[in-house]
PDB file of C-alpha atoms in Angstrom:
ATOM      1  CA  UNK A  10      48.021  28.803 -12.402  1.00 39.00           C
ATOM      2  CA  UNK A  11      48.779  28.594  -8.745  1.00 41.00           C
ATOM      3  CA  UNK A  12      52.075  27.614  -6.853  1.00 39.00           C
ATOM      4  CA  UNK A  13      50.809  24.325  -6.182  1.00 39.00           C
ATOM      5  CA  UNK A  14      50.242  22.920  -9.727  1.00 36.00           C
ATOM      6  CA  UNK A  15      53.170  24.445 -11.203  1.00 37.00           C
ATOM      7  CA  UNK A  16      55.359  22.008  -9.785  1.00 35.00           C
ATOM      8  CA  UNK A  17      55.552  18.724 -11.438  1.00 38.00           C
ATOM      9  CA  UNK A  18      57.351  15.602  -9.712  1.00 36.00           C
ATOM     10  CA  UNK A  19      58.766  12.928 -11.565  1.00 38.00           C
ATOM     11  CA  UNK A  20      58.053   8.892 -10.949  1.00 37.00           C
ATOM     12  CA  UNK A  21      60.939   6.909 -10.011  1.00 38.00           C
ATOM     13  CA  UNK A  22      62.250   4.517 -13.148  1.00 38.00           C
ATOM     14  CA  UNK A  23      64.473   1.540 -12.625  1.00 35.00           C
ATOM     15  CA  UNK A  24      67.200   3.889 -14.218  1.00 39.00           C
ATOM     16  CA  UNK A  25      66.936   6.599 -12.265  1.00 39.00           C
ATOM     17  CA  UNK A  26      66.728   4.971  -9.020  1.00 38.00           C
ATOM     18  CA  UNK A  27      70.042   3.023 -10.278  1.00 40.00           C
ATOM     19  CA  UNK A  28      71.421   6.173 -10.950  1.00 41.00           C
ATOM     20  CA  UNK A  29      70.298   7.748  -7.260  1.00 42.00           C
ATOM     21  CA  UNK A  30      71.687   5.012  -5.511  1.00 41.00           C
ATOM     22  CA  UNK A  31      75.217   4.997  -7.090  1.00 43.00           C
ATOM     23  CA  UNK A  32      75.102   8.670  -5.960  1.00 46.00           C
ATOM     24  CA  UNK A  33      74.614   7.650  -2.457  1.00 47.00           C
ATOM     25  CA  UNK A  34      71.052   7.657  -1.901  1.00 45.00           C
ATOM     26  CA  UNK A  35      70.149   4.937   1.345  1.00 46.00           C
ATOM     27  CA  UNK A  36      66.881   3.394   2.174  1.00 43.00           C
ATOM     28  CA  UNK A  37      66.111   5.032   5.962  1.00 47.00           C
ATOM     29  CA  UNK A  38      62.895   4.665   7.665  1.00 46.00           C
ATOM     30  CA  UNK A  39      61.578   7.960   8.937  1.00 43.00           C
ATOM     31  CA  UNK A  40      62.427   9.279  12.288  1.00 47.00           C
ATOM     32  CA  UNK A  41      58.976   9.182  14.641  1.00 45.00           C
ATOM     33  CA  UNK A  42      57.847  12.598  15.751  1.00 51.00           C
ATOM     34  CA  UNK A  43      56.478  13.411  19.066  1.00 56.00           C
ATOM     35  CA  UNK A  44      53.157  14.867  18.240  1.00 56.00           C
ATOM     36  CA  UNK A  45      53.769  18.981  19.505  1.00 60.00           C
ATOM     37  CA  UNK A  46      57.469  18.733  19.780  1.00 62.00           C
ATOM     38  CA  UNK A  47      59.478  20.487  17.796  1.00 61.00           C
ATOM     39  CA  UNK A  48      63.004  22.070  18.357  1.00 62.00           C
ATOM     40  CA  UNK A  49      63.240  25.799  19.523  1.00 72.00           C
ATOM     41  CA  UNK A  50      66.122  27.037  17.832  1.00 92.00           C
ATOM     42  CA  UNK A  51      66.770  27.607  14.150  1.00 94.00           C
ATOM     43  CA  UNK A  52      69.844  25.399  13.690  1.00 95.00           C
ATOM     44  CA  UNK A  53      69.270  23.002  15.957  1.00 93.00           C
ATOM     45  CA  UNK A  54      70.335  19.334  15.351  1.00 91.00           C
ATOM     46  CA  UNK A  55      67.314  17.426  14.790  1.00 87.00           C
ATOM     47  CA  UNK A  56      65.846  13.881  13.415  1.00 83.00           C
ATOM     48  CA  UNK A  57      68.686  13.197  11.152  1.00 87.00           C
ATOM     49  CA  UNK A  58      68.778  16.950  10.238  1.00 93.00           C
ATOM     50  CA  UNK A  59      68.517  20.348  10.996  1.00 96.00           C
ATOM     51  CA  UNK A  60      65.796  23.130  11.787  1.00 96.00           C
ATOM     52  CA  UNK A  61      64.765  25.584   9.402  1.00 97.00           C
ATOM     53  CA  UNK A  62      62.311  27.271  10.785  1.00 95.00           C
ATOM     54  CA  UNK A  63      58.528  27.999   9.963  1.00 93.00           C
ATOM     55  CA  UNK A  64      57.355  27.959   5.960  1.00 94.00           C
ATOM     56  CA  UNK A  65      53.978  29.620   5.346  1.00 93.00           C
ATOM     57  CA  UNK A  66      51.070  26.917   3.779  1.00 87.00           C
ATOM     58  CA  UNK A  67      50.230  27.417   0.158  1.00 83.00           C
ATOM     59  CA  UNK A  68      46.745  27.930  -0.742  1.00 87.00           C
ATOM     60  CA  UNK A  69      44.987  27.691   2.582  1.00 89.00           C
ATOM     61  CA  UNK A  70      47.333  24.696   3.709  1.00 89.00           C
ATOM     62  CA  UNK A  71      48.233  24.979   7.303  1.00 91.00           C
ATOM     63  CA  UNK A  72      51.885  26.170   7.858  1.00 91.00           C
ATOM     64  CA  UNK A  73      54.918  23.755   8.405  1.00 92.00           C
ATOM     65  CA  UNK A  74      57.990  23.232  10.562  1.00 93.00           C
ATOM     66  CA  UNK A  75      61.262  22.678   7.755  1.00 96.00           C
ATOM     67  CA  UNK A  76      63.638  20.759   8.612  1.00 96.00           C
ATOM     68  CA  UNK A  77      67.353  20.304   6.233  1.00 98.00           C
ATOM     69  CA  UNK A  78      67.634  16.598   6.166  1.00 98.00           C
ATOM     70  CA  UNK A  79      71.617  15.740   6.587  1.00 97.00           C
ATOM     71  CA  UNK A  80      73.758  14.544   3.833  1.00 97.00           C
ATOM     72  CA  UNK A  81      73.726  16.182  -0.278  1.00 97.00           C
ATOM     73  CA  UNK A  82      74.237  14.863  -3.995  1.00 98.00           C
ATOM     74  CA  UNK A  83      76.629  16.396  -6.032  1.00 98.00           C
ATOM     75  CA  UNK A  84      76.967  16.155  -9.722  1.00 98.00           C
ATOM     76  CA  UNK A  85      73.371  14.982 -10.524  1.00 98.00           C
ATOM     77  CA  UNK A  86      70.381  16.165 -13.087  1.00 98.00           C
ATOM     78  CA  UNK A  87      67.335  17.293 -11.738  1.00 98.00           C
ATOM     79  CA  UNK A  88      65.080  13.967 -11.997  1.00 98.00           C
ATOM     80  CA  UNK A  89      67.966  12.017 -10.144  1.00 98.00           C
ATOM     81  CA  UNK A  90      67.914  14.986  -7.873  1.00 99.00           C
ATOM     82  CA  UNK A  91      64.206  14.083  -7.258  1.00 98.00           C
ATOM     83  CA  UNK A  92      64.322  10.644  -6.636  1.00 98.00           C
ATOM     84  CA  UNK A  93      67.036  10.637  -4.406  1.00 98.00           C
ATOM     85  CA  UNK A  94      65.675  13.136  -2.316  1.00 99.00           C
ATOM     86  CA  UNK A  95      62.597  10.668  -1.709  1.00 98.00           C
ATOM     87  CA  UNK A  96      64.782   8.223  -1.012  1.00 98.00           C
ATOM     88  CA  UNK A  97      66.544   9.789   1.873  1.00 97.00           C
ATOM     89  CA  UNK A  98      62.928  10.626   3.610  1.00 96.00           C
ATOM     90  CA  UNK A  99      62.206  13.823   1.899  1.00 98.00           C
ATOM     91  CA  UNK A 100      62.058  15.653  -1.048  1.00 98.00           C
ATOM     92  CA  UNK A 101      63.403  18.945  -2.744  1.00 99.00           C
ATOM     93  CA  UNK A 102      62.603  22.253  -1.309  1.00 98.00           C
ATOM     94  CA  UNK A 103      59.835  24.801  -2.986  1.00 97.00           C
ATOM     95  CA  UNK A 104      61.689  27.936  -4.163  1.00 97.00           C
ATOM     96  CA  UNK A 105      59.735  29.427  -1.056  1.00 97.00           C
ATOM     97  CA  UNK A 106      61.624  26.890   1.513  1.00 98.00           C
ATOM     98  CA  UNK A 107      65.360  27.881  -0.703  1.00 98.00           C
ATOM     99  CA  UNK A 108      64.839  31.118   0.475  1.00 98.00           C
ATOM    100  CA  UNK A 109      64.345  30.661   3.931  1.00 98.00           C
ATOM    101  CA  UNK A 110      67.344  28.137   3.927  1.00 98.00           C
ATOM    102  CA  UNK A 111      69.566  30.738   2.549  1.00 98.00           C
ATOM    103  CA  UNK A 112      68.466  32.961   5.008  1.00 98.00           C
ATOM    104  CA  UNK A 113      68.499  30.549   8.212  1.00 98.00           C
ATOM    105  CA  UNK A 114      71.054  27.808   7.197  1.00 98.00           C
ATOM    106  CA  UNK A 115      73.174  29.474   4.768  1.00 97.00           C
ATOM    107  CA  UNK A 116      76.423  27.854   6.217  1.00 97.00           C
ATOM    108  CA  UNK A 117      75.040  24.363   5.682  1.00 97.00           C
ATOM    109  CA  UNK A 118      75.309  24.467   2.058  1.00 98.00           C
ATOM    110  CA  UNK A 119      78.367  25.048  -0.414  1.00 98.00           C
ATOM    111  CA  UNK A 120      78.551  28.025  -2.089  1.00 97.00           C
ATOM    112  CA  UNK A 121      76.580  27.003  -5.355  1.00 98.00           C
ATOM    113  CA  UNK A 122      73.791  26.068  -7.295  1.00 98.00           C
ATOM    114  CA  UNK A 123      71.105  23.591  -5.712  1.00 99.00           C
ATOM    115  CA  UNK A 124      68.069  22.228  -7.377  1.00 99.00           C
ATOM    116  CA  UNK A 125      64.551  23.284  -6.151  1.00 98.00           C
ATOM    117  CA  UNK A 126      61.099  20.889  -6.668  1.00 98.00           C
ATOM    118  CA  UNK A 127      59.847  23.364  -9.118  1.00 98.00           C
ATOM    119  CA  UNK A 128      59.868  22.882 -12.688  1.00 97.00           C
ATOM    120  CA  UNK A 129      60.465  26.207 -14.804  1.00 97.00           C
ATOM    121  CA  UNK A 130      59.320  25.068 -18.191  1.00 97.00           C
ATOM    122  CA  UNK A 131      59.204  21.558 -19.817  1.00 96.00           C
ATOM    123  CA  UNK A 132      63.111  21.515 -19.837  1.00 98.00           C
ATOM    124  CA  UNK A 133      63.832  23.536 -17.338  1.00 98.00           C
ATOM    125  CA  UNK A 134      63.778  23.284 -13.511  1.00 98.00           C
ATOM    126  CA  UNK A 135      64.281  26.340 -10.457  1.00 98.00           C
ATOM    127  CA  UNK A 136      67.980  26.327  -8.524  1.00 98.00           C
ATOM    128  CA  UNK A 137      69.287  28.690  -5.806  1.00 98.00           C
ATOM    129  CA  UNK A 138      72.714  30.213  -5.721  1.00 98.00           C
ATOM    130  CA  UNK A 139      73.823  29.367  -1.573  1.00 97.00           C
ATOM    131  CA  UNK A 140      76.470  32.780  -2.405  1.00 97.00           C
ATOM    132  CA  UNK A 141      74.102  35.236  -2.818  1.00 97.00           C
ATOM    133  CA  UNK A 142      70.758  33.732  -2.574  1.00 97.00           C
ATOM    134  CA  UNK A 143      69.590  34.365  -6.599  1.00 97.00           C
ATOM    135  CA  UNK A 144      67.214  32.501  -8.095  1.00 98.00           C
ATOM    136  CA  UNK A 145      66.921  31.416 -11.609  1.00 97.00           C
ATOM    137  CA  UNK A 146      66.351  28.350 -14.029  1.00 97.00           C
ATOM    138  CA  UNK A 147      68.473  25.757 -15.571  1.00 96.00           C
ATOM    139  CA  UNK A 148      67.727  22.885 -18.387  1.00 98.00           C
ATOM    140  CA  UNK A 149      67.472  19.818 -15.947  1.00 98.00           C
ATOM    141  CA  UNK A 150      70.053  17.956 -17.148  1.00 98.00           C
ATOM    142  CA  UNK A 151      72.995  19.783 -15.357  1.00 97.00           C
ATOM    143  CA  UNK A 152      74.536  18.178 -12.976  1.00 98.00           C
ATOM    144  CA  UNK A 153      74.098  20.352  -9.984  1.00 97.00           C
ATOM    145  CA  UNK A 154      73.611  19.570  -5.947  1.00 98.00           C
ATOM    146  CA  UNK A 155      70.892  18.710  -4.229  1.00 99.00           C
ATOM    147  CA  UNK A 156      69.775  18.770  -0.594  1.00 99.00           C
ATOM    148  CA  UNK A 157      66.495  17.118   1.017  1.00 99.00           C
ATOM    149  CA  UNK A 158      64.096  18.714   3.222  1.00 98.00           C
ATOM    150  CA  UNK A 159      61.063  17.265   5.274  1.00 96.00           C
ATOM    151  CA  UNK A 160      58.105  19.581   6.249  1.00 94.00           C
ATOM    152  CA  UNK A 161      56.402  18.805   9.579  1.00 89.00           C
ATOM    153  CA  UNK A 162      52.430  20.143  10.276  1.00 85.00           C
ATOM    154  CA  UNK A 163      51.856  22.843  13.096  1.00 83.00           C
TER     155      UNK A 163
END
């Protein structure tokens, strides 16, 4: 099984989109980008967020431009994670795009656990530890935090 179809996203239900709003979640139309600009420095302020850096494309897909969309959820399962990531522009970041967070924008995140896009089992869904950068899985209904990314074609 590749990367690609090992993660599963979840459709948005009256209830959970209920449930992402009273967390916070706002409807906010995309910022435009200017086709072959991109910031230069890792960190920069940026369309409502901040730059990553490069991710690599999965499976022949061309590579991307990251960028940490501002603002986090605290306190909410992974499918509420989900949908209010989508409704703040973006969605959660691969396990791939954790990693380079931890290593680029480390600072921007508290020191815990934040959900990832990628399912670990039926139950079960990927997290990153913003201490020490570990990896692992938790059953997606603990209420963890959850940041938004948006990926931008080179």
């Amino acid at each position: 099984m590749n990367q690609e179809s090992a993660i599963e996203h979840v459709a948005p239900t009256t209830a959970s989109i209920a449930t992402a709003t009273a967390v916070g979640a706002t409807s906010r139309a995309l910022p435009t980008f200017a086709p072959g600009f991109y910031p230069i420095a890792i960190g920069a302020a940026f369309a409502e967020g901040v730059y990553a850096g490069v991710v690599r494309g999965v499976n022949g897909a061309p590579d991307q431009h990251l960028l940490l969309i501002d603002g986090e959820v605290d306190g909410v399962i992974w499918d509420t994670a989900c949908i209010w990531a989508e409704s703040v522009g973006g969605s959660l970041p691969t396990r791939a795009e954790q990693a380079v967070l931890f290593g680029n924008l480390k600072d921007h995140f508290q020191r815990d656990w934040y959900w990832s896009s990628e399912q670990a089992g039926p139950s079960t869904a990927w997290d990153q530890y913003f201490l020490d950068g570990t990896q692992s899985s938790l059953t997606r209904s603990y209420e963890g935090r959850a940041r938004a990314v948006r990926r931008l074609p080179i």
